[in-house]
Short mmCIF file of C-alpha atoms in Angstrom, two decimals:
data_model
loop_
_atom_site.label_atom_id
_atom_site.label_comp_id
_atom_site.label_asym_id
_atom_site.label_seq_id
_atom_site.Cartn_x
_atom_site.Cartn_y
_atom_site.Cartn_z
CA MET A 7 -21.19 59.20 50.90
CA ARG A 8 -18.93 59.44 53.95
CA ARG A 9 -18.92 55.63 54.25
CA LEU A 10 -18.06 55.29 50.56
CA GLN A 11 -15.11 57.69 50.92
CA LYS A 12 -13.80 55.77 53.93
CA THR A 13 -14.09 52.50 52.00
CA GLU A 14 -12.14 53.88 49.05
CA GLN A 15 -9.47 55.29 51.35
CA ALA A 16 -9.11 51.95 53.14
CA ASP A 17 -8.82 50.19 49.79
CA ARG A 18 -5.93 52.45 48.76
CA GLN A 19 -4.13 52.15 52.10
CA GLU A 20 -4.11 48.34 52.07
CA MET A 21 -3.43 47.88 48.38
CA ALA A 22 0.37 47.93 48.58
CA SER A 23 0.69 45.25 51.25
CA LEU A 24 -1.96 43.13 49.57
CA GLU A 25 -0.17 43.15 46.22
CA ASP A 26 3.00 41.82 47.84
CA LYS A 27 1.08 38.81 49.18
CA VAL A 28 -1.26 38.08 46.28
CA TYR A 29 0.20 39.27 42.95
CA LEU A 30 -2.72 38.29 40.77
CA GLY A 31 -2.40 40.00 37.43
CA ALA A 32 0.29 40.90 34.94
CA HIS A 33 -0.28 44.65 34.70
CA SER A 34 -2.59 47.42 35.85
CA VAL A 35 -4.93 49.64 33.86
CA THR A 36 -6.99 52.72 34.44
CA ASP A 37 -10.65 52.07 35.33
CA GLY A 38 -13.50 53.84 33.61
CA GLU A 39 -15.34 54.15 30.37
CA SER A 40 -12.39 55.83 28.59
CA THR A 41 -10.37 52.60 28.72
CA VAL A 42 -13.21 50.80 26.95
CA GLN A 43 -13.39 53.50 24.31
CA ASN A 44 -9.65 53.31 23.84
CA GLY A 45 -9.98 49.67 22.90
CA VAL A 46 -8.64 47.84 25.94
CA PRO A 47 -10.20 44.32 25.90
CA PHE A 48 -12.48 43.52 28.80
CA VAL A 49 -10.45 40.44 29.62
CA ASP A 50 -7.51 42.73 30.40
CA LEU A 51 -9.68 45.09 32.41
CA VAL A 52 -11.16 42.33 34.57
CA LEU A 53 -7.87 40.44 35.03
CA ALA A 54 -5.79 43.54 35.71
CA ARG A 55 -3.63 43.21 38.82
CA ASP A 56 -5.13 46.18 40.66
CA ASN A 57 -8.68 45.18 39.81
CA LEU A 58 -8.29 41.59 41.01
CA ASN A 59 -6.43 42.60 44.15
CA LEU A 60 -9.17 45.10 45.00
CA ALA A 61 -11.80 42.42 44.39
CA PHE A 62 -9.91 40.02 46.66
CA LYS A 63 -9.72 42.60 49.42
CA ARG A 64 -13.42 43.49 49.25
CA VAL A 65 -14.50 39.85 49.31
CA ARG A 66 -12.25 39.27 52.30
CA ARG A 67 -13.62 42.33 54.10
CA ASN A 68 -17.24 41.31 53.45
CA LYS A 69 -16.52 37.85 54.95
CA GLY A 70 -19.47 35.52 54.43
CA ALA A 71 -19.96 31.76 54.49
CA ALA A 72 -18.16 29.19 52.37
CA GLY A 73 -19.70 27.87 49.17
CA ILE A 74 -20.19 24.25 48.14
CA ASP A 75 -16.40 23.61 48.04
CA GLY A 76 -16.05 24.51 51.71
CA MET A 77 -13.29 27.07 51.08
CA THR A 78 -13.38 29.89 53.62
CA ILE A 79 -12.30 33.50 53.27
CA GLU A 80 -9.20 32.72 55.34
CA GLN A 81 -8.17 29.98 52.89
CA LEU A 82 -8.63 32.12 49.78
CA SER A 83 -5.29 33.93 50.06
CA GLU A 84 -3.30 30.70 50.25
CA TYR A 85 -5.24 29.19 47.34
CA ILE A 86 -4.55 32.19 45.11
CA TYR A 87 -0.86 32.18 46.04
CA LYS A 88 -0.57 28.56 44.90
CA HIS A 89 -2.96 28.57 41.93
CA ARG A 90 -2.70 32.15 40.64
CA ASP A 91 -1.41 31.33 37.16
CA GLU A 92 -3.81 28.44 36.74
CA LEU A 93 -6.81 30.62 37.72
CA LEU A 94 -5.80 33.46 35.41
CA GLU A 95 -5.21 31.11 32.48
CA SER A 96 -8.58 29.40 32.89
CA LEU A 97 -10.32 32.78 32.96
CA ARG A 98 -8.43 34.08 29.96
CA ASN A 99 -8.96 31.03 27.72
CA GLU A 100 -12.62 30.58 28.83
CA THR A 101 -12.16 27.21 30.51
CA TYR A 102 -13.23 28.67 33.86
CA TYR A 103 -16.63 27.40 34.96
CA PRO A 104 -18.24 28.79 38.13
CA LYS A 105 -19.38 26.23 40.67
CA PRO A 106 -23.08 25.94 41.60
CA VAL A 107 -24.18 28.25 44.38
CA LYS A 108 -25.18 26.83 47.74
CA ARG A 109 -28.89 27.34 48.43
CA VAL A 110 -29.84 28.66 51.84
CA GLU A 111 -33.17 29.97 53.04
CA ILE A 112 -33.53 32.67 55.67
CA PRO A 113 -36.80 33.46 57.43
CA LYS A 114 -38.64 36.68 56.60
CA PRO A 115 -40.68 38.66 59.15
CA ASP A 116 -43.94 37.61 57.50
CA GLY A 117 -43.19 33.93 58.10
CA SER A 118 -42.06 33.09 54.57
CA THR A 119 -38.45 32.48 53.55
CA ARG A 120 -36.00 34.29 51.29
CA LYS A 121 -33.84 32.15 49.02
CA LEU A 122 -30.16 33.07 48.91
CA GLY A 123 -27.37 31.60 46.86
CA ILE A 124 -23.85 31.49 48.26
CA PRO A 125 -21.16 31.27 45.55
CA THR A 126 -17.71 29.93 46.37
CA VAL A 127 -15.22 32.54 47.56
CA ILE A 128 -13.30 32.22 44.28
CA ASP A 129 -16.44 32.86 42.25
CA ARG A 130 -17.29 35.82 44.52
CA MET A 131 -13.87 37.33 43.84
CA VAL A 132 -14.24 36.93 40.07
CA GLN A 133 -17.76 38.36 40.18
CA GLN A 134 -16.51 41.32 42.18
CA ALA A 135 -13.76 41.94 39.62
CA VAL A 136 -16.41 42.02 36.87
CA VAL A 137 -18.61 44.39 38.90
CA GLN A 138 -15.73 46.83 39.41
CA VAL A 139 -15.23 47.07 35.64
CA LEU A 140 -18.90 47.26 34.66
CA SER A 141 -20.18 49.53 37.42
CA PRO A 142 -18.52 52.77 36.15
CA ILE A 143 -19.96 52.09 32.69
CA TYR A 144 -23.52 51.49 33.87
CA GLU A 145 -23.45 54.35 36.34
CA GLN A 146 -23.50 56.63 33.28
CA VAL A 147 -26.74 55.10 31.98
CA PHE A 148 -28.65 54.27 35.17
CA SER A 149 -31.49 56.55 36.21
CA ASP A 150 -31.03 59.20 38.89
CA ASN A 151 -34.19 57.76 40.46
CA SER A 152 -32.52 54.40 41.14
CA TYR A 153 -30.82 54.13 44.54
CA GLY A 154 -30.26 50.46 45.38
CA PHE A 155 -26.78 48.87 45.27
CA ARG A 156 -25.15 51.89 43.69
CA PRO A 157 -21.99 53.71 44.83
CA GLY A 158 -22.65 56.94 46.70
CA ARG A 159 -26.37 56.20 47.04
CA SER A 160 -28.34 54.76 49.91
CA ALA A 161 -31.81 54.04 51.21
CA HIS A 162 -31.63 57.36 53.08
CA ASP A 163 -31.21 59.19 49.78
CA ALA A 164 -34.27 57.39 48.42
CA ILE A 165 -36.35 58.38 51.45
CA LYS A 166 -35.26 62.01 51.16
CA LYS A 167 -36.38 61.97 47.53
CA VAL A 168 -39.76 60.51 48.55
CA THR A 169 -40.19 63.26 51.14
CA SER A 170 -39.35 65.92 48.56
CA LEU A 171 -41.88 64.53 46.08
CA TYR A 172 -44.66 64.59 48.67
CA ASN A 173 -43.85 68.22 49.46
CA GLN A 174 -44.16 68.95 45.72
CA GLY A 175 -47.76 67.74 45.72
CA TYR A 176 -47.38 64.05 44.80
CA HIS A 177 -49.72 62.71 47.46
CA TYR A 178 -50.46 59.31 45.89
CA VAL A 179 -48.07 56.45 45.29
CA VAL A 180 -48.16 53.36 43.10
CA ASP A 181 -46.41 50.79 45.27
CA LEU A 182 -45.14 48.03 42.95
CA ASP A 183 -44.29 44.66 44.47
CA LEU A 184 -42.54 42.06 42.31
CA LYS A 185 -43.01 38.43 43.27
CA ALA A 186 -39.69 36.56 43.69
CA TYR A 187 -38.00 39.06 41.37
CA PHE A 188 -34.41 37.86 41.76
CA ASP A 189 -35.50 34.28 41.03
CA THR A 190 -37.51 35.09 37.89
CA VAL A 191 -35.24 37.35 35.82
CA ASN A 192 -35.24 36.11 32.23
CA HIS A 193 -31.67 35.28 31.20
CA ASP A 194 -32.07 35.97 27.49
CA LEU A 195 -33.67 39.35 28.09
CA LEU A 196 -31.01 40.21 30.66
CA MET A 197 -28.17 39.36 28.29
CA ASN A 198 -29.81 41.47 25.58
CA PHE A 199 -29.92 44.40 27.99
CA VAL A 200 -26.27 43.86 28.94
CA GLN A 201 -25.30 43.85 25.27
CA GLN A 202 -26.75 47.32 24.84
CA GLN A 203 -23.56 48.56 26.53
CA ILE A 204 -21.19 45.58 26.34
CA GLN A 205 -20.40 43.68 23.14
CA ASP A 206 -17.33 41.82 24.33
CA PRO A 207 -17.84 38.06 23.75
CA TRP A 208 -15.45 37.01 26.53
CA LEU A 209 -17.27 39.00 29.19
CA LEU A 210 -20.73 38.06 27.92
CA HIS A 211 -19.80 34.37 28.05
CA LEU A 212 -18.49 34.75 31.61
CA ILE A 213 -21.67 36.48 32.78
CA ARG A 214 -23.83 33.83 31.13
CA ARG A 215 -21.89 31.10 32.88
CA PHE A 216 -22.47 32.72 36.25
CA LEU A 217 -26.19 32.90 35.50
CA THR A 218 -26.40 29.23 34.50
CA SER A 219 -23.98 27.74 37.05
CA GLY A 220 -26.83 26.03 38.88
CA VAL A 221 -27.82 25.60 42.51
CA MET A 222 -26.97 22.94 45.07
CA ASN A 223 -29.99 22.45 47.32
CA GLY A 224 -28.53 20.12 49.89
CA GLN A 225 -27.23 17.20 47.81
CA LEU A 226 -29.57 17.97 44.90
CA PHE A 227 -28.30 19.90 41.87
CA GLN A 228 -30.79 22.16 40.12
CA LYS A 229 -30.29 23.91 36.79
CA THR A 230 -30.84 27.67 36.72
CA THR A 231 -32.70 28.81 33.62
CA THR A 232 -33.95 32.05 35.19
CA GLY A 233 -32.95 34.39 37.97
CA THR A 234 -29.90 36.09 39.45
CA PRO A 235 -29.50 34.43 42.87
CA GLN A 236 -29.34 36.84 45.77
CA GLY A 237 -26.04 36.48 47.58
CA GLY A 238 -23.67 36.83 44.63
CA ASN A 239 -21.59 39.97 44.06
CA LEU A 240 -22.77 40.29 40.47
CA SER A 241 -26.48 39.84 41.17
CA PRO A 242 -27.30 43.41 42.36
CA LEU A 243 -25.73 44.99 39.28
CA LEU A 244 -27.52 42.62 36.90
CA ALA A 245 -30.81 43.23 38.72
CA ASN A 246 -30.38 46.98 38.22
CA ILE A 247 -29.52 46.51 34.54
CA TYR A 248 -32.73 44.53 34.08
CA LEU A 249 -35.02 47.02 35.84
CA ASN A 250 -33.30 49.96 34.17
CA GLU A 251 -35.69 49.19 31.30
CA LEU A 252 -38.58 50.06 33.62
CA ASP A 253 -36.75 53.21 34.68
CA LYS A 254 -36.36 54.28 31.06
CA LEU A 255 -40.07 53.72 30.37
CA LEU A 256 -41.18 55.72 33.41
CA THR A 257 -38.76 58.53 32.59
CA SER A 258 -39.94 58.70 28.97
CA ARG A 259 -43.53 59.12 30.20
CA GLY A 260 -42.59 61.89 32.60
CA HIS A 261 -43.37 59.99 35.81
CA GLN A 262 -41.82 60.76 39.19
CA PHE A 263 -40.54 57.57 40.80
CA VAL A 264 -38.05 56.15 43.28
CA ARG A 265 -36.63 52.67 42.89
CA TYR A 266 -34.46 50.75 45.32
CA ALA A 267 -33.54 47.39 43.75
CA ASP A 268 -36.90 45.68 43.12
CA ASP A 269 -38.85 48.10 45.36
CA CYS A 270 -40.36 50.73 43.08
CA ASN A 271 -42.73 53.55 44.02
CA ILE A 272 -44.27 55.82 41.38
CA TYR A 273 -45.63 59.14 42.65
CA VAL A 274 -48.69 60.81 41.15
CA LYS A 275 -51.11 63.58 42.11
CA SER A 276 -54.41 61.70 41.98
CA LYS A 277 -55.66 58.20 42.69
CA ARG A 278 -57.18 57.92 39.22
CA THR A 279 -53.82 58.66 37.63
CA GLY A 280 -52.21 56.13 39.95
CA GLU A 281 -54.59 53.37 38.90
CA ARG A 282 -53.88 54.07 35.24
CA VAL A 283 -50.12 54.06 35.84
CA LEU A 284 -50.44 50.81 37.78
CA ARG A 285 -52.24 49.09 34.88
CA ASN A 286 -49.66 50.25 32.34
CA SER A 287 -46.67 49.42 34.54
CA THR A 288 -48.04 45.96 35.33
CA LYS A 289 -48.55 45.28 31.64
CA PHE A 290 -44.99 46.31 30.81
CA LEU A 291 -43.43 44.32 33.67
CA GLU A 292 -45.30 41.12 32.94
CA ASN A 293 -45.40 41.24 29.13
CA SER A 294 -42.09 42.90 28.30
CA LEU A 295 -39.86 42.01 31.26
CA LYS A 296 -41.47 38.63 32.05
CA VAL A 297 -41.63 39.23 35.82
CA THR A 298 -44.68 38.77 38.04
CA VAL A 299 -46.39 41.63 39.83
CA ASN A 300 -47.75 40.58 43.22
CA ARG A 301 -51.28 41.93 42.97
CA LYS A 302 -52.01 41.27 46.64
CA LYS A 303 -49.28 43.65 47.75
CA THR A 304 -49.23 46.10 44.83
CA THR A 305 -51.53 49.02 45.47
CA VAL A 306 -52.27 52.71 45.00
CA GLY A 307 -52.40 54.64 48.25
CA SER A 308 -51.02 57.41 50.41
CA PRO A 309 -47.31 57.72 51.31
CA LEU A 310 -48.59 58.61 54.80
CA ARG A 311 -49.73 55.00 55.25
CA LEU A 312 -47.79 52.76 52.90
CA LYS A 313 -44.35 51.39 53.78
CA PHE A 314 -41.25 51.98 51.64
CA LEU A 315 -37.86 50.71 52.81
CA GLY A 316 -39.25 50.51 56.34
CA PHE A 317 -40.39 54.13 56.38
CA THR A 318 -43.62 56.00 55.97
CA LEU A 319 -44.23 59.76 55.95
CA GLY A 320 -45.68 62.09 58.53
CA VAL A 321 -46.82 65.66 58.03
CA ASP A 322 -46.59 68.72 60.27
CA ARG A 323 -46.57 72.47 59.72
CA ASN A 324 -43.09 72.21 58.17
CA GLY A 325 -44.24 69.69 55.57
CA ALA A 326 -43.59 65.98 55.18
CA HIS A 327 -40.96 64.08 57.15
CA PRO A 328 -39.91 60.42 57.25
CA ARG A 329 -40.65 58.20 60.22
CA PRO A 330 -40.42 54.46 60.88
CA HIS A 331 -43.46 52.57 59.72
CA GLY A 332 -45.59 50.95 62.41
CA ILE A 333 -44.47 47.50 61.27
CA ALA A 334 -40.81 48.48 61.75
CA LYS A 335 -41.61 49.65 65.29
CA GLN A 336 -43.43 46.43 66.10
CA ARG A 337 -40.60 44.30 64.78
CA VAL A 338 -37.85 46.03 66.75
CA LYS A 339 -39.89 45.83 69.93
CA GLN A 340 -40.55 42.15 69.31
CA SER A 341 -36.82 41.54 68.76
CA LEU A 342 -35.99 43.20 72.08
CA LYS A 343 -38.73 41.18 73.75
CA VAL A 344 -37.16 37.95 72.51
CA MET A 345 -33.69 39.09 73.59
CA THR A 346 -34.87 39.90 77.11
CA GLY A 347 -37.01 36.80 77.52
CA ARG A 348 -37.05 35.49 81.08
CA SER A 349 -36.19 31.95 80.00
CA ARG A 350 -32.93 32.90 78.23
CA SER A 351 -29.78 31.71 79.95
CA ILE A 352 -27.29 34.34 78.83
CA SER A 353 -24.75 36.47 80.66
CA TRP A 354 -25.49 40.11 81.34
CA GLN A 355 -22.47 41.19 79.29
CA GLN A 356 -23.60 39.22 76.25
CA LEU A 357 -27.20 40.40 76.59
CA MET A 358 -26.17 44.06 76.80
CA LYS A 359 -23.88 43.58 73.80
CA GLU A 360 -26.69 42.06 71.72
CA ILE A 361 -29.04 44.92 72.60
CA ARG A 362 -26.41 47.56 71.80
CA GLN A 363 -25.57 46.00 68.43
CA LYS A 364 -29.23 45.67 67.49
CA MET A 365 -30.29 49.15 68.52
CA ARG A 366 -27.30 51.07 67.25
CA GLY A 367 -27.84 49.62 63.79
CA TRP A 368 -31.59 50.25 63.98
CA LEU A 369 -31.12 53.85 65.15
CA GLN A 370 -28.47 54.52 62.50
CA TYR A 371 -30.94 53.46 59.82
CA TYR A 372 -34.12 55.06 61.14
CA GLY A 373 -32.43 58.06 62.74
CA ILE A 374 -33.18 60.28 59.73
CA GLY A 375 -36.86 60.14 60.70
CA LYS A 376 -38.88 61.61 63.51
CA LEU A 377 -38.96 59.02 66.28
CA LYS A 378 -37.98 60.84 69.49
CA LYS A 379 -41.21 60.06 71.37
CA PHE A 380 -41.23 56.44 70.24
CA ILE A 381 -37.65 55.93 71.40
CA GLN A 382 -38.40 57.52 74.75
CA ARG A 383 -41.27 55.07 75.26
CA LEU A 384 -39.12 52.18 74.03
CA ASP A 385 -36.36 53.20 76.47
CA GLN A 386 -38.80 53.08 79.38
CA TRP A 387 -40.23 49.74 78.27
CA LEU A 388 -36.77 48.18 77.79
CA ARG A 389 -35.62 49.29 81.24
CA SER A 390 -38.70 47.63 82.71
CA ARG A 391 -37.88 44.45 80.79
CA ILE A 392 -34.36 44.47 82.23
CA ARG A 393 -35.63 45.11 85.77
CA GLN A 394 -38.09 42.26 85.33
CA LEU A 395 -35.26 40.00 84.20
CA ILE A 396 -33.12 40.99 87.16
CA TRP A 397 -35.95 40.20 89.57
CA LYS A 398 -36.59 36.89 87.82
CA ARG A 399 -32.94 35.89 88.14
CA TRP A 400 -33.05 36.59 91.88
CA LYS A 401 -35.05 33.40 92.13
CA LYS A 402 -34.83 32.66 95.82
CA LEU A 403 -36.15 34.73 98.69
CA LYS A 404 -32.77 34.91 100.38
CA THR A 405 -31.14 36.09 97.14
CA ARG A 406 -33.66 38.92 96.76
CA TYR A 407 -33.20 39.86 100.41
CA ARG A 408 -29.40 39.93 100.07
CA GLN A 409 -29.42 41.90 96.81
CA LEU A 410 -31.89 44.50 98.13
CA MET A 411 -29.70 44.97 101.19
CA LYS A 412 -26.73 45.58 98.87
CA MET A 413 -28.75 48.22 97.05
CA GLY A 414 -29.15 50.24 100.24
CA MET A 415 -32.42 49.04 101.79
CA THR A 416 -32.77 48.46 105.50
CA ALA A 417 -33.24 44.93 106.73
CA GLU A 418 -36.93 45.53 107.32
CA GLN A 419 -37.48 47.07 103.88
CA ALA A 420 -35.54 44.29 102.17
CA LYS A 421 -37.53 41.62 103.98
CA THR A 422 -40.88 43.23 103.09
CA ASN A 423 -40.04 43.73 99.42
CA ALA A 424 -38.40 40.33 99.00
CA ASN A 425 -41.63 38.70 100.17
CA THR A 426 -43.83 40.54 97.68
CA ARG A 427 -46.59 38.58 95.95
CA LYS A 428 -46.54 40.84 92.89
CA GLY A 429 -45.78 39.34 89.51
CA TYR A 430 -42.50 39.93 87.68
CA TRP A 431 -43.80 42.68 85.39
CA ARG A 432 -45.58 44.56 88.14
CA THR A 433 -42.52 44.33 90.39
CA ALA A 434 -40.39 45.75 87.54
CA HIS A 435 -42.48 48.95 87.74
CA SER A 436 -42.52 49.13 91.53
CA LYS A 437 -40.43 51.45 93.68
CA THR A 438 -38.48 48.40 94.81
CA MET A 439 -36.77 48.04 91.41
CA CYS A 440 -37.02 51.59 90.09
CA TYR A 441 -35.24 53.02 93.12
CA THR A 442 -32.65 50.28 93.44
CA TYR A 443 -31.92 49.93 89.74
CA THR A 444 -32.15 53.49 88.48
CA ASN A 445 -31.71 54.43 84.85
CA GLU A 446 -28.16 55.55 85.57
CA LYS A 447 -27.26 52.24 87.23
CA LEU A 448 -28.66 50.28 84.30
CA GLU A 449 -26.48 52.34 81.96
CA ARG A 450 -23.44 51.55 84.11
CA LEU A 451 -24.33 47.88 83.72
CA GLY A 452 -24.10 48.36 79.95
CA LEU A 453 -27.69 49.04 78.90
CA ILE A 454 -27.83 51.41 75.94
CA ASN A 455 -29.59 54.74 76.42
CA MET A 456 -31.43 54.86 73.11
CA SER A 457 -32.60 58.46 73.48
CA LYS A 458 -29.02 59.71 73.98
CA THR A 459 -27.75 57.51 71.16
CA LEU A 460 -30.41 58.84 68.80
CA GLN A 461 -29.52 62.42 69.70
CA LEU A 462 -25.84 61.78 68.98
CA ILE A 463 -26.68 60.18 65.63
CA GLN A 464 -28.95 63.01 64.55
CA ASN A 465 -26.43 65.68 65.61
CA THR A 466 -23.59 64.22 63.54
#
């Protein structure tokens, strides 16, 4: 919530200067459902000056890669200044056609890849303008149990809800996994769901064009008959609209559930109930929503073992509490291991910066859980990795001798320790390195103290 408030404040502070540079619309309107009820056409809401300027600013702040036209964020302002009237006219008279999205694939931790679609910066701005108009409307109909890609809600809120449900006696979870959800959304069903709240032909046509704009996979154009490509500004909202039908079904049947985008967990009090709910939910998802349930990953189990948004639950005398799942711990340790690999040729300053950026983000996310002991162990392990790297970089005997002398050893001590036959890892744990490169000295060199950082995060 604090981040959302800061974002809104920043938007207001920069609005005046932005409007002077990029005067997009002809007039401004008041956002919200009341303007729709009062009969303001959606074309005027989307193309309102304030709405388009805010969309421009948010796209610029989010940065991101160029689409298939090669236009960068930095070039967007100049383009709009020159082609403002032309862009607005094409949108208003429905001659605006979005360009195909650029297909990119990013590796996933399990070895597979995730397909992303990168729209052009102009299309991203238009999509964002549409989202800003539709979001207040759909926020009134979305379920309170949905947390993904919604203003004022976060993964932390979802995890707190999960913890609360376990403490209420819901000790079994139906963990639903949808296979390639964003790529398999049925366009006709989605548009029908959108029309439950929006009947404006202009806006419906625009949304349909974004859905069917196609994909450029290298030099090959592919039609898009299904899916809402991840990477677009409009995709998260449309994905929530689609799965809101599942939310309504679960709510009508009195189920307790938490959904974050396509990750949905349904909480029950017995395994038998969970298996029945799983069968019914799978039937609805596959028959009514035309998406595929991944039966290999979908299961009924305990929240103390299963992973949800990177977390699992632990239990002590005070009840349940969140903690990072074992897989999340393994992955962060593996990332640090790669960063501190002995074969990397990288400056100390850059290495320390990479580690700080990685771990501050990781601790900010997982800091709501209990992980003090894990971080203490990780701190010790990382310091040993750094000491090992230091020793490795002192390749020659004379370099080790000279450096140990600088660290306060006598000539005899430096000579003895420089000639050690111990391996790198064993030397990193020896008195030679632990006494010369103390924890405090490593911090002065820029190494993050994760235990202190975690304490600061949890105390704020």
